[in-house]
Coordinates of C-alpha atoms in Angstrom, one line a residue:
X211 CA -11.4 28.3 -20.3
X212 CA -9.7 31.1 -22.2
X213 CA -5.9 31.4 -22.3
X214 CA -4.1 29.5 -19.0
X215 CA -0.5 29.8 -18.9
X216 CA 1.1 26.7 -18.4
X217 CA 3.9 26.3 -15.5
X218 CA 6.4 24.1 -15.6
X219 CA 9.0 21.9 -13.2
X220 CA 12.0 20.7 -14.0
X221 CA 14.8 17.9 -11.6
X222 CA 18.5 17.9 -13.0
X223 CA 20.7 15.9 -11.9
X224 CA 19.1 14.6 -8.5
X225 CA 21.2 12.2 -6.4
X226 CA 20.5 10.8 -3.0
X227 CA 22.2 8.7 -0.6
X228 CA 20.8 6.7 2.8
X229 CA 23.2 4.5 4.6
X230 CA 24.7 1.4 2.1
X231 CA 21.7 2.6 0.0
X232 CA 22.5 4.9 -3.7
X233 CA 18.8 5.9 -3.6
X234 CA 18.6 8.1 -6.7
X235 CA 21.8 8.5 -9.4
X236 CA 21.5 12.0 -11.8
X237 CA 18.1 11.9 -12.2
X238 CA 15.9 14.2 -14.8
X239 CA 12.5 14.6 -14.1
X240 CA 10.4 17.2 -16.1
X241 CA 6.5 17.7 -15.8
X242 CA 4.0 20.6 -16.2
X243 CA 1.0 22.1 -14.9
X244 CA -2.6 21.2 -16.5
X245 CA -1.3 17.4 -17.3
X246 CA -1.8 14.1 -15.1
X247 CA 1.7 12.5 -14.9
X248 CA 2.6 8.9 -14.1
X249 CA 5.9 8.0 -12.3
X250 CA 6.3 4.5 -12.4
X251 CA 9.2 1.9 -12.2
X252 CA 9.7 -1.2 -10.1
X253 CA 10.2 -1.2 -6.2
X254 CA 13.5 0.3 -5.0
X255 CA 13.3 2.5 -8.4
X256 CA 13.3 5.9 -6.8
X257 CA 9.9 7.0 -7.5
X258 CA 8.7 7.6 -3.9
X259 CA 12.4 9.1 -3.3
X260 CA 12.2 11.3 -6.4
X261 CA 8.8 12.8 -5.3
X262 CA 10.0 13.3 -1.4
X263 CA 13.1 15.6 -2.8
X264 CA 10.3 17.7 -4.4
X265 CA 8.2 17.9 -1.3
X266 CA 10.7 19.3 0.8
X267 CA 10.9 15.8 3.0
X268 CA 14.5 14.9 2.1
X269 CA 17.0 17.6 2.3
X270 CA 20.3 15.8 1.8
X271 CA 20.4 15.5 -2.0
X272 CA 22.5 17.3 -4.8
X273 CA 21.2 18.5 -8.1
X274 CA 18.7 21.7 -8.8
X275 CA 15.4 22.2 -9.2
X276 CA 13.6 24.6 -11.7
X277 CA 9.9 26.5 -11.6
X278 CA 9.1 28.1 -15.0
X279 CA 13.3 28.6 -15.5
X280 CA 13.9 29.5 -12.1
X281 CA 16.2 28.0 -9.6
X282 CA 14.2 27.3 -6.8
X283 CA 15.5 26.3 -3.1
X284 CA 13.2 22.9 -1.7
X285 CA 14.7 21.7 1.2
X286 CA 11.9 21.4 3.6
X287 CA 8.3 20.6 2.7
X288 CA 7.3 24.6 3.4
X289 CA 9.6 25.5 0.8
X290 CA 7.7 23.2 -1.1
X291 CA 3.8 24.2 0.1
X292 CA 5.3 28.1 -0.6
X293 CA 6.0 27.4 -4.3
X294 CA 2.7 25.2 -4.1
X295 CA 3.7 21.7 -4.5
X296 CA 2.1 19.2 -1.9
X297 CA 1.9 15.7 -1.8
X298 CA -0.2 12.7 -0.5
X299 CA 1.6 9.9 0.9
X300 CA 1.0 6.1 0.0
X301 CA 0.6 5.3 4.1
X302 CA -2.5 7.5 4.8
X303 CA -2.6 6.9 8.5
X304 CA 0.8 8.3 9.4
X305 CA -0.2 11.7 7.7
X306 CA -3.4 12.0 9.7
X307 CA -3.8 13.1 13.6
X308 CA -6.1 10.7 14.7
X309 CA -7.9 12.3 18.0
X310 CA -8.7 15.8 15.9
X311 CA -11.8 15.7 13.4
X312 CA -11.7 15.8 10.1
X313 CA -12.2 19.9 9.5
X314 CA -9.3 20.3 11.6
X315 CA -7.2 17.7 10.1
X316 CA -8.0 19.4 6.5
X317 CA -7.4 23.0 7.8
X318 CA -4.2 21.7 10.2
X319 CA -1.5 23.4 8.4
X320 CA -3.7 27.1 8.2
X321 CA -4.6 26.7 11.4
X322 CA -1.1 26.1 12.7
X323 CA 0.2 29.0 10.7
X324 CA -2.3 31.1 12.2
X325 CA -1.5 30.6 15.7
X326 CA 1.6 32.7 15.3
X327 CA 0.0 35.6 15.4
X328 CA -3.6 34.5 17.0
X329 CA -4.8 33.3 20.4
X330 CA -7.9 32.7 19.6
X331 CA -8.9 30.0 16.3
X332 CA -12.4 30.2 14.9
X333 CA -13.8 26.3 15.0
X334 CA -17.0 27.3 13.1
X335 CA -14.4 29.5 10.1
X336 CA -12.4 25.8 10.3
X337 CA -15.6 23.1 10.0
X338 CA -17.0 26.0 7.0
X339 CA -13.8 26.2 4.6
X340 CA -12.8 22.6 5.3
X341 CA -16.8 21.4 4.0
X342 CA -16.5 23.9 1.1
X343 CA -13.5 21.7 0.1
X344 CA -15.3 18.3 0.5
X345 CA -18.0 19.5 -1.5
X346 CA -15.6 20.4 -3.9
X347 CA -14.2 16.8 -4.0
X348 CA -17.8 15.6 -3.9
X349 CA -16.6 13.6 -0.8
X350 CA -19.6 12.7 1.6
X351 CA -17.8 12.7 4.9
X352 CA -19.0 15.2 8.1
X353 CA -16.3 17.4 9.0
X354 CA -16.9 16.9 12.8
X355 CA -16.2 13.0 12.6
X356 CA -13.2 11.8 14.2
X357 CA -9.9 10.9 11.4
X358 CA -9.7 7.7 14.0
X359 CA -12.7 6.4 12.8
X360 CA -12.3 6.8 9.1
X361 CA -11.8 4.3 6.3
X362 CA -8.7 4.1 4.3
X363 CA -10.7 5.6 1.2
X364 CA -12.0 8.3 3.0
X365 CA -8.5 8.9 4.8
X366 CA -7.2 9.0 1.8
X367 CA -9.8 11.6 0.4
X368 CA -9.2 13.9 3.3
X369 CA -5.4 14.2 2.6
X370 CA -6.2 15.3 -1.3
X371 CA -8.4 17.8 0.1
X372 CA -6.1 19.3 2.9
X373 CA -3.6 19.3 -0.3
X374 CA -5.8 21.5 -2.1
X375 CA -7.3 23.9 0.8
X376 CA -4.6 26.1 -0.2
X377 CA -3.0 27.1 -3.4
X378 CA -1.8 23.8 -5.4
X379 CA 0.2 24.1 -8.3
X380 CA 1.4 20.8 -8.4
X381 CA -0.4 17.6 -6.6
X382 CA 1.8 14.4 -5.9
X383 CA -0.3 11.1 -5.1
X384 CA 1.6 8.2 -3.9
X385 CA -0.3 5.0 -4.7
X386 CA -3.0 6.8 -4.3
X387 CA -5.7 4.0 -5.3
X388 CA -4.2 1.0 -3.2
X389 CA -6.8 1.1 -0.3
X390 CA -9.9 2.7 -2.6
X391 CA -12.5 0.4 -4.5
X392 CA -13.2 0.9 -8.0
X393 CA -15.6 3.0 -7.5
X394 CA -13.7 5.0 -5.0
X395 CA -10.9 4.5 -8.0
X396 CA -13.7 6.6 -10.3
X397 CA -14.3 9.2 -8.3
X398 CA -10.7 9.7 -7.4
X399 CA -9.9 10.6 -11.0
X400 CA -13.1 12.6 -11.4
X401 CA -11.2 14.8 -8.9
X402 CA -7.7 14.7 -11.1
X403 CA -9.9 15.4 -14.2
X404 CA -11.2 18.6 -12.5
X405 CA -7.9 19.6 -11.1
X406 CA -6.3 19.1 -14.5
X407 CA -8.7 21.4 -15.7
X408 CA -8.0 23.8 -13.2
X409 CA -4.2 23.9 -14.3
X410 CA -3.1 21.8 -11.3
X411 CA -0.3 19.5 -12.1
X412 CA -1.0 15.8 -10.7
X413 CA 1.8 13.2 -10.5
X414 CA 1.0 9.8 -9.9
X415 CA 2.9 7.0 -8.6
X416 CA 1.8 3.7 -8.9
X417 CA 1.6 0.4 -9.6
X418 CA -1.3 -0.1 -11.3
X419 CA -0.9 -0.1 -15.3
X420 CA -4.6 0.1 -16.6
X421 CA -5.3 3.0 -14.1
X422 CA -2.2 4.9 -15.3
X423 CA -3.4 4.4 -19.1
X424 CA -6.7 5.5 -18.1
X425 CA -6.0 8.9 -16.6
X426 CA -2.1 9.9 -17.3
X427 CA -1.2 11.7 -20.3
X428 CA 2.9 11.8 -19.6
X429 CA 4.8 9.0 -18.1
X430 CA 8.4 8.3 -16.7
X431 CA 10.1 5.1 -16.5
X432 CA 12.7 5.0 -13.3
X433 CA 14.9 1.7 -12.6
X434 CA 17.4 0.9 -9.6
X435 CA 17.6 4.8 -9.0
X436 CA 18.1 5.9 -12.6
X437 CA 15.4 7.5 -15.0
X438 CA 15.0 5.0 -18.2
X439 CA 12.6 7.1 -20.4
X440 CA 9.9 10.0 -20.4
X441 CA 7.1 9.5 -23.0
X442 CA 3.5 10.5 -23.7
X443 CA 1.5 7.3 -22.8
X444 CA -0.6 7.2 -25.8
X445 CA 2.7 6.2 -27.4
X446 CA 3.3 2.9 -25.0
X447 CA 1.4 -0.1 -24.3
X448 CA 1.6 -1.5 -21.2
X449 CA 4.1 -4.9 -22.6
X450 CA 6.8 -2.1 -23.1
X451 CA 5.7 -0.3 -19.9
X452 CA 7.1 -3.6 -17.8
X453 CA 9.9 -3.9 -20.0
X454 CA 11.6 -0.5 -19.6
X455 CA 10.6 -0.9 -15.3
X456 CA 12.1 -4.5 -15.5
X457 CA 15.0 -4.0 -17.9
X458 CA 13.9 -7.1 -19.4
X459 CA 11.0 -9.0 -20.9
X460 CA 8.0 -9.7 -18.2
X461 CA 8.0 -13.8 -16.6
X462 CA 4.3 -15.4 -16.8
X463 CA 3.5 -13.1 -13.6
X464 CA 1.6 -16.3 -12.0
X465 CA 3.6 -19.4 -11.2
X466 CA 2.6 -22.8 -11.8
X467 CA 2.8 -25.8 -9.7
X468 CA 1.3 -29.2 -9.3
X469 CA 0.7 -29.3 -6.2
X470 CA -1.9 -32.0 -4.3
X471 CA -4.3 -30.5 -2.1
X472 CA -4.7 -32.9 1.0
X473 CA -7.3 -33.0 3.4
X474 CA -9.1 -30.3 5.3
X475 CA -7.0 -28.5 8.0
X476 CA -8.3 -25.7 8.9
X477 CA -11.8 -24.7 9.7
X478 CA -14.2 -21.0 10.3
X479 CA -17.4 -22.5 11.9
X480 CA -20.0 -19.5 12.2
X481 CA -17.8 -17.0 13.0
X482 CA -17.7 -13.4 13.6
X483 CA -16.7 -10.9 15.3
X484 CA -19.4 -8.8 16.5
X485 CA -19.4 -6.0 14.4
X486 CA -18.0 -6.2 10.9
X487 CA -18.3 -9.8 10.0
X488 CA -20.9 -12.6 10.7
X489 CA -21.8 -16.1 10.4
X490 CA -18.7 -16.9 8.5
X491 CA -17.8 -20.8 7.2
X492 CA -15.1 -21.3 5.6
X493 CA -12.2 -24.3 5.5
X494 CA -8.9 -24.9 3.9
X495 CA -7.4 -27.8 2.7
X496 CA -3.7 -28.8 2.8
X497 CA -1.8 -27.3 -0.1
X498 CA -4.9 -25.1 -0.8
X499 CA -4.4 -21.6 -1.5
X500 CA -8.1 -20.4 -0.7
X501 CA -9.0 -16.6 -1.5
X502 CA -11.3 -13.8 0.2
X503 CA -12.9 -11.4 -2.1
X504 CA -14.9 -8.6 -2.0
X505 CA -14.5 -4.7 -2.5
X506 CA -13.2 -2.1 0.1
X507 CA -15.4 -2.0 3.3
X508 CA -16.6 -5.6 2.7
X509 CA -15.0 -7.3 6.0
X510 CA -11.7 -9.0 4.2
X511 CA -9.6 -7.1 6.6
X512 CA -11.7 -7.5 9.6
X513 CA -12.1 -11.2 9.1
X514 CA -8.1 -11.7 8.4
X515 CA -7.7 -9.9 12.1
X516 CA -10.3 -11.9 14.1
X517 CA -8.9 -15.0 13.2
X518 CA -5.5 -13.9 14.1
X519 CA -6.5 -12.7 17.5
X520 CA -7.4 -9.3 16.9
X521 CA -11.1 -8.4 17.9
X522 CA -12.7 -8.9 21.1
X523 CA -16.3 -10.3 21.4
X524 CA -15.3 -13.2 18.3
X525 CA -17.9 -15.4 18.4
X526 CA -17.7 -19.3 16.9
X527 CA -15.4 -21.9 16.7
X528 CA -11.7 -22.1 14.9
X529 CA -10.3 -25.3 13.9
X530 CA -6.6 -26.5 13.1
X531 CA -6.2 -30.3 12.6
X532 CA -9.3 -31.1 14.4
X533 CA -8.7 -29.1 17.9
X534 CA -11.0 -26.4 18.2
X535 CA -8.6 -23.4 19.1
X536 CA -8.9 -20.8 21.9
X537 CA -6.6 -18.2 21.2
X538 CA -7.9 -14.6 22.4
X539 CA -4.2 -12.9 21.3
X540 CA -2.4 -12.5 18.4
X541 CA 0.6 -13.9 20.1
X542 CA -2.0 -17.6 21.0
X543 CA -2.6 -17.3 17.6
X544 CA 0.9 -17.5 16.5
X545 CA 1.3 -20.3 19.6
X546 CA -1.4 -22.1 17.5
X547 CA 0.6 -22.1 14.1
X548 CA -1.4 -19.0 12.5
X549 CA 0.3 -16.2 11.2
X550 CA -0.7 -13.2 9.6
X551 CA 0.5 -10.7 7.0
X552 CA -1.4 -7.8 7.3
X553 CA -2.5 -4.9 4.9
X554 CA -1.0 -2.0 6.7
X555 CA 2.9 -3.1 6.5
X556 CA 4.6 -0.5 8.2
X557 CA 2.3 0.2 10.9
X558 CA 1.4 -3.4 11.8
X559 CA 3.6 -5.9 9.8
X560 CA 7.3 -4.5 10.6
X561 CA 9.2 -2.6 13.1
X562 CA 10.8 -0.2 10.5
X563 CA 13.0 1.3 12.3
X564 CA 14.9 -2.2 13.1
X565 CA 17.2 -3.8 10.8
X566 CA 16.4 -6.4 8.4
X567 CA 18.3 -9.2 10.6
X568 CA 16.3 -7.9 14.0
X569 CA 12.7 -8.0 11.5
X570 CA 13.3 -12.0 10.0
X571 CA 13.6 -13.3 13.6
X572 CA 11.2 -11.2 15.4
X573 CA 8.8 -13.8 15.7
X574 CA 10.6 -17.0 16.4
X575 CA 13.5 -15.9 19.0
X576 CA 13.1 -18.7 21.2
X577 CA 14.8 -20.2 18.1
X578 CA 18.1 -18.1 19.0
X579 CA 18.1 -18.2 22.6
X580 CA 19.9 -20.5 24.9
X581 CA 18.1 -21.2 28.3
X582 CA 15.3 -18.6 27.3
X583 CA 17.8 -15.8 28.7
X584 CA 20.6 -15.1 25.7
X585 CA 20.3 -14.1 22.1
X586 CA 22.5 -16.2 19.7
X587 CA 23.3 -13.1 17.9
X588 CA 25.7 -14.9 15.0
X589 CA 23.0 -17.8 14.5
X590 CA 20.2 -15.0 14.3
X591 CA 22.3 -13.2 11.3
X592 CA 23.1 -16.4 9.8
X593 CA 18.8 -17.2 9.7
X594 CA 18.7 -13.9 8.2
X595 CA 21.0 -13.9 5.6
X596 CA 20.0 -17.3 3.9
X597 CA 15.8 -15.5 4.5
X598 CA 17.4 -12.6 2.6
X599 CA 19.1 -14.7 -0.4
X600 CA 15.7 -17.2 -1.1
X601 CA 13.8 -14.3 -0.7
X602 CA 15.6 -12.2 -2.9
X603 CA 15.2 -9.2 -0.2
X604 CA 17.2 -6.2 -1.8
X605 CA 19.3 -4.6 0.9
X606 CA 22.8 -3.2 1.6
X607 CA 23.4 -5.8 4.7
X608 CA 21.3 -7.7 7.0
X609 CA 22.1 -5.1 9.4
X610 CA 20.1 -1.7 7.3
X611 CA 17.2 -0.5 8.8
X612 CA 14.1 -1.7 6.8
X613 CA 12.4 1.5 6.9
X614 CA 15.6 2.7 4.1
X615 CA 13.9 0.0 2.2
X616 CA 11.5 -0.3 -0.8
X617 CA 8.1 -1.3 -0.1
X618 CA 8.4 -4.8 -2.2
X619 CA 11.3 -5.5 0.1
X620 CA 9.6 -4.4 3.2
X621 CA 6.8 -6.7 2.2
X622 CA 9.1 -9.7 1.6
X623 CA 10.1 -9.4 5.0
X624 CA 7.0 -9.1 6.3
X625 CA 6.7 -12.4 5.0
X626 CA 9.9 -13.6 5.6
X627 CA 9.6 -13.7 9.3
X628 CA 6.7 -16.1 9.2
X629 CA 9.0 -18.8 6.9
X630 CA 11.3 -18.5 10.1
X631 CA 8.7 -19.4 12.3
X632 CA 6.9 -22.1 10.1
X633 CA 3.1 -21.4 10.5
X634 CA 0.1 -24.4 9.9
X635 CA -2.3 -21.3 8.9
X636 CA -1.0 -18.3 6.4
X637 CA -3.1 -15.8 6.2
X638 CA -2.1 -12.8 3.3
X639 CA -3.9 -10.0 3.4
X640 CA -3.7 -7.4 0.2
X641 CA -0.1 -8.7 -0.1
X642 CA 1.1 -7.0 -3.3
X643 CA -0.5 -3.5 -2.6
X644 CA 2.2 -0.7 -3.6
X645 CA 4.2 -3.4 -5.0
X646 CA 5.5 -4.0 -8.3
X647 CA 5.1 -6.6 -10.9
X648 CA 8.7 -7.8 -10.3
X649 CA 8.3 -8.0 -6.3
X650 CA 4.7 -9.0 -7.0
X651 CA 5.9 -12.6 -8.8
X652 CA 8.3 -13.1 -5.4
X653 CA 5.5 -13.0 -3.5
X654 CA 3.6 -15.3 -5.7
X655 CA 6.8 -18.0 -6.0
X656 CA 6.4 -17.3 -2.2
X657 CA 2.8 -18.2 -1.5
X658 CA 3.2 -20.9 -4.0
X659 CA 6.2 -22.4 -2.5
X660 CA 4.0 -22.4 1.2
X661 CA 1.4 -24.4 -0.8
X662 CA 3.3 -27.1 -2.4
X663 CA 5.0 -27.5 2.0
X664 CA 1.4 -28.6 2.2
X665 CA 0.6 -25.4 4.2
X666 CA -3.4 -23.7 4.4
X667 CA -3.0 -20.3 2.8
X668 CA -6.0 -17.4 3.1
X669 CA -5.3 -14.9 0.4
X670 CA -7.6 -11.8 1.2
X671 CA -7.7 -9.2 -2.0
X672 CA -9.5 -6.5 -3.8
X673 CA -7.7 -7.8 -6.7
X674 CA -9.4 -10.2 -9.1
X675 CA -6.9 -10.9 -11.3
X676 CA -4.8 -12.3 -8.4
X677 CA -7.7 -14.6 -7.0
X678 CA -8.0 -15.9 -10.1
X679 CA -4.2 -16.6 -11.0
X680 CA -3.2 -17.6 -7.4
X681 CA -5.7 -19.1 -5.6
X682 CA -7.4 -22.8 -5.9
X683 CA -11.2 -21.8 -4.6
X684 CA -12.5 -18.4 -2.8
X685 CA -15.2 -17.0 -0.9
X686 CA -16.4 -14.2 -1.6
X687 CA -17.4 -11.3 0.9
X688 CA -20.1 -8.8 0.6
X689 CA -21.3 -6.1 3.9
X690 CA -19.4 -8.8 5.9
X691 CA -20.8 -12.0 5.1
X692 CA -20.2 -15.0 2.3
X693 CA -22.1 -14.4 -0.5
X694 CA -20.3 -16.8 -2.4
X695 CA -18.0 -19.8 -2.4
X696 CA -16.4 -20.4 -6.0
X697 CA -14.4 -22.6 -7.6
X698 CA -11.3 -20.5 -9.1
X699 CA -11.2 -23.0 -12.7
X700 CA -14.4 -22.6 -13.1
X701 CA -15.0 -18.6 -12.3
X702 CA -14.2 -15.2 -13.8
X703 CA -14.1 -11.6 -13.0
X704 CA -17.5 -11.0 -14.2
X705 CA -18.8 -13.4 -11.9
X706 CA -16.8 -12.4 -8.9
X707 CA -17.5 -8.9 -9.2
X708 CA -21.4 -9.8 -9.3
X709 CA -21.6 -11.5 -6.0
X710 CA -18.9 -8.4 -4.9
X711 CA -21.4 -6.2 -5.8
X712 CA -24.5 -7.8 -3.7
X713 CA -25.9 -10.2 -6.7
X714 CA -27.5 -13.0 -5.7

């Protein structure tokens, strides 16, 4: 590789502020090229904030930033693609334009930058640079298909390689593994292995201990806005890890309740829904917490959706106490007592740009209403301030706007809402993803709490450790059928992962 000059980057004394929210207090942040780095700390921490300041997305903050000794200026995210720092965002649909193919949505920001001085773009220059990158990336995916019809992996995939069309010094990924299997996971850091040898700079944000261990080489501990420590991860193990994000000693992360399961409530009677999953039979039992497992693309998703009302063309029966149910809606199938937490929070599980009050009573407002025509505005705020103390929602006032939020809080209230409207059917799907251990317990007290009410809870998830400390039996899921029904006491990951995989 010969001689490569290392670059480096450097964050004094970064503050933010959103409205009632101290985001980030003095922080110190110092990385270089050539080295993976992991951010890490617990929700509301500052780790997605931090990272936004250096992509130019937030332009409000105080403090200086340094390149090799230099004062740089980032206040907008060209200043930042100019000194070659680019980022991939945690929510990958928001950062793709759906109706333009995947070429275009790799070469968007080269293609916009020409048009200043250009009439005329050359489609066939766009689909023959944007598959040279792919290929780089090893990433199997035609550059004339359509971003709408993509998976999250390969969503996800296509934002790293728009990142590195162009020169990249320095690659932020937010959470980047959340939606991607394991071996999607693999072949992810195959790509930060190569760019590390190429002298790109990777930080990584996210939740997920083992991976960090497995492919970072620096780390840095934020808490509540503040930076805790910077050390070379070799030196850690993960114990201490949770410690210096918790600012305390780490809880049995799964709680533990008697509670007795009752009889069997709810019932999937060869169900589908036409294209992604068939033939499905599955029931739950009172008090039963009863998992879906399977690997990305295996139908969890599409399943969790179809029974809420989602798909059209569902074929089969659902039934809830004995009555076979007809809902065709999401909103029949909250009218029946089902309610659903879905995997894509912001786009489908909150209205972020509403306050945390307006969120919690979303779906119950005939509750604060008199004569179906007025809102009982006090009694509404009053619901959503004792939601916001047993929740243990972190937020300025009822009244901030949840997309100023963490995404452990945003979660919780994605939640919340439902425990307002008191659902027969709870279906959680990927509940904790981008959520940290601390916010990842609340949701467990949360799901554990629903169980021991006597409610039916389906808890869909990629990850096994949480099937096996939350829930009481699970079905497993491969190419969108059951390949599997377990019993959790009785399983382990081994065994989970071989009917995940296609055993038989």
């Amino acid at each position: 590789m010969g001689d490569i000059r290392r670059s480096n980057i450097e964050m004094k004394n970064i503050s933010i502020e959103f409205p009632g929210v101290k985001a980030l207090k003095e922080v110190n942040f110092v990385t270089e090229s050539g080295i993976s780095h992991a951010l890490i700390g617990a929700n509301g921490a500052g780790k997605s904030t931090l990272m936004k300041v250096l992509s130019g997305a937030y332009n409000h903050y105080t403090g200086e930033i340094f390149m090799d000794g230099k004062q740089v200026n980032i206040r907008s995210p060209k200043d930042a693609k100019d000194l070659g720092i680019q980022i991939v965002y945690q929510e990958v649909d928001t950062a793709l334009i759906p109706y333009l193919t995947v070429g275009e949505n790799i070469m968007l920001d080269e293609t916009v930058n020409d048009m200043g001085g250009k009439q005329f773009v050359s489609w066939k220059e766009i689909h023959r640079k944007s598959k040279e990158v792919l290929e780089r990336l090893h990433v199997p995916v035609s550059t004339r298909k359509l971003a709408s019809e993509l998976t999250l992996a390969e969503k996800q995939m296509v934002l790293i390689a728009r990142a590195i069309s162009k020169e990249c010094k320095y690659l932020i990924l937010d959470e980047p593994t959340a939606p991607l299997s394991h071996a999607e996971t693999e072949e992810l850091f195959r790509i930060v292995r190569d760019l590390k040898q190429a002298n790109v700079g990777v930080i990584f944000i996210s939740h997920r201990l083992p991976e960090l261990f497995e492919i970072c080489d620096d780390i840095t501990i934020m808490r509540d806005g503040e930076f805790v420590v910077k050390e070379k991860i070799a030196n850690l193990v993960q114990n201490q890890v949770v410690e210096y994000m918790l600012g305390k000693k780490m809880d049995q992360q799964f709680p533990k309740h008697n509670i007795t399961i009752g009889e069997k409530c709810f019932e999937v009677k060869n169900f589908g829904d036409g294209t992604n999953v068939h033939d499905i039979n599955m029931y739950v039992r009172k008090g039963e917490v009863v998992g879906i497992g399977g690997l990305v693309g295996a139908g969890k998703t599409e399943l969790c959706k179809a029974i809420f009302g989602l798909s059209k063309g569902t074929t089969g029966d659902l039934i809830l106490n004995g009555k076979k149910l007809k809902h065709k809606t999401p909103h029949a199938a909250v009218k029946s007592g089902i309610a659903l937490v879905p995997e894509e929070r912001r786009k489908e599980g909150i209205l972020v740009s509403e306050s945390v009050s307006v969120n919690l009573t979303a779906v119950s407002l005939s509750k604060f209403t008199s004569l179906r025509t007025f809102l009982n505005f006090k009694k509404e705020r009053e619901i959503a301030k004792q939601m916001i103390t047993s929740l243990g929602v972190k937020t300025p006032s009822d009244q901030a706007k949840v997309k100023n939020l963490s995404g452990g809080n945003q979660q919780k209230i994605a939640i919340g809402k439902w425990l307002v409207g008191d659902s027969e059917v709870y279906i959680f799907d990927e509940p904790t993803k981008g959520v940290d251990v601390g916010a990842k317990r609340d949701i467990f007290e949360l799901i554990s709490g629903l169980a021991a009410k006597g409610k039916c809870v389906i808890y869909a998830s990629c990850e096994l450790s949480e099937l096996l400390g939350i829930t009481d039996r699970m079905y497993v899921l491969y190419d969108g059928e059951v390949a599997k029904e377990l019993e959790t006491s009785k399983t382990n990951e081994e065994e989970i992962l071989f009917y995940s995989t296609g055993g038989k």
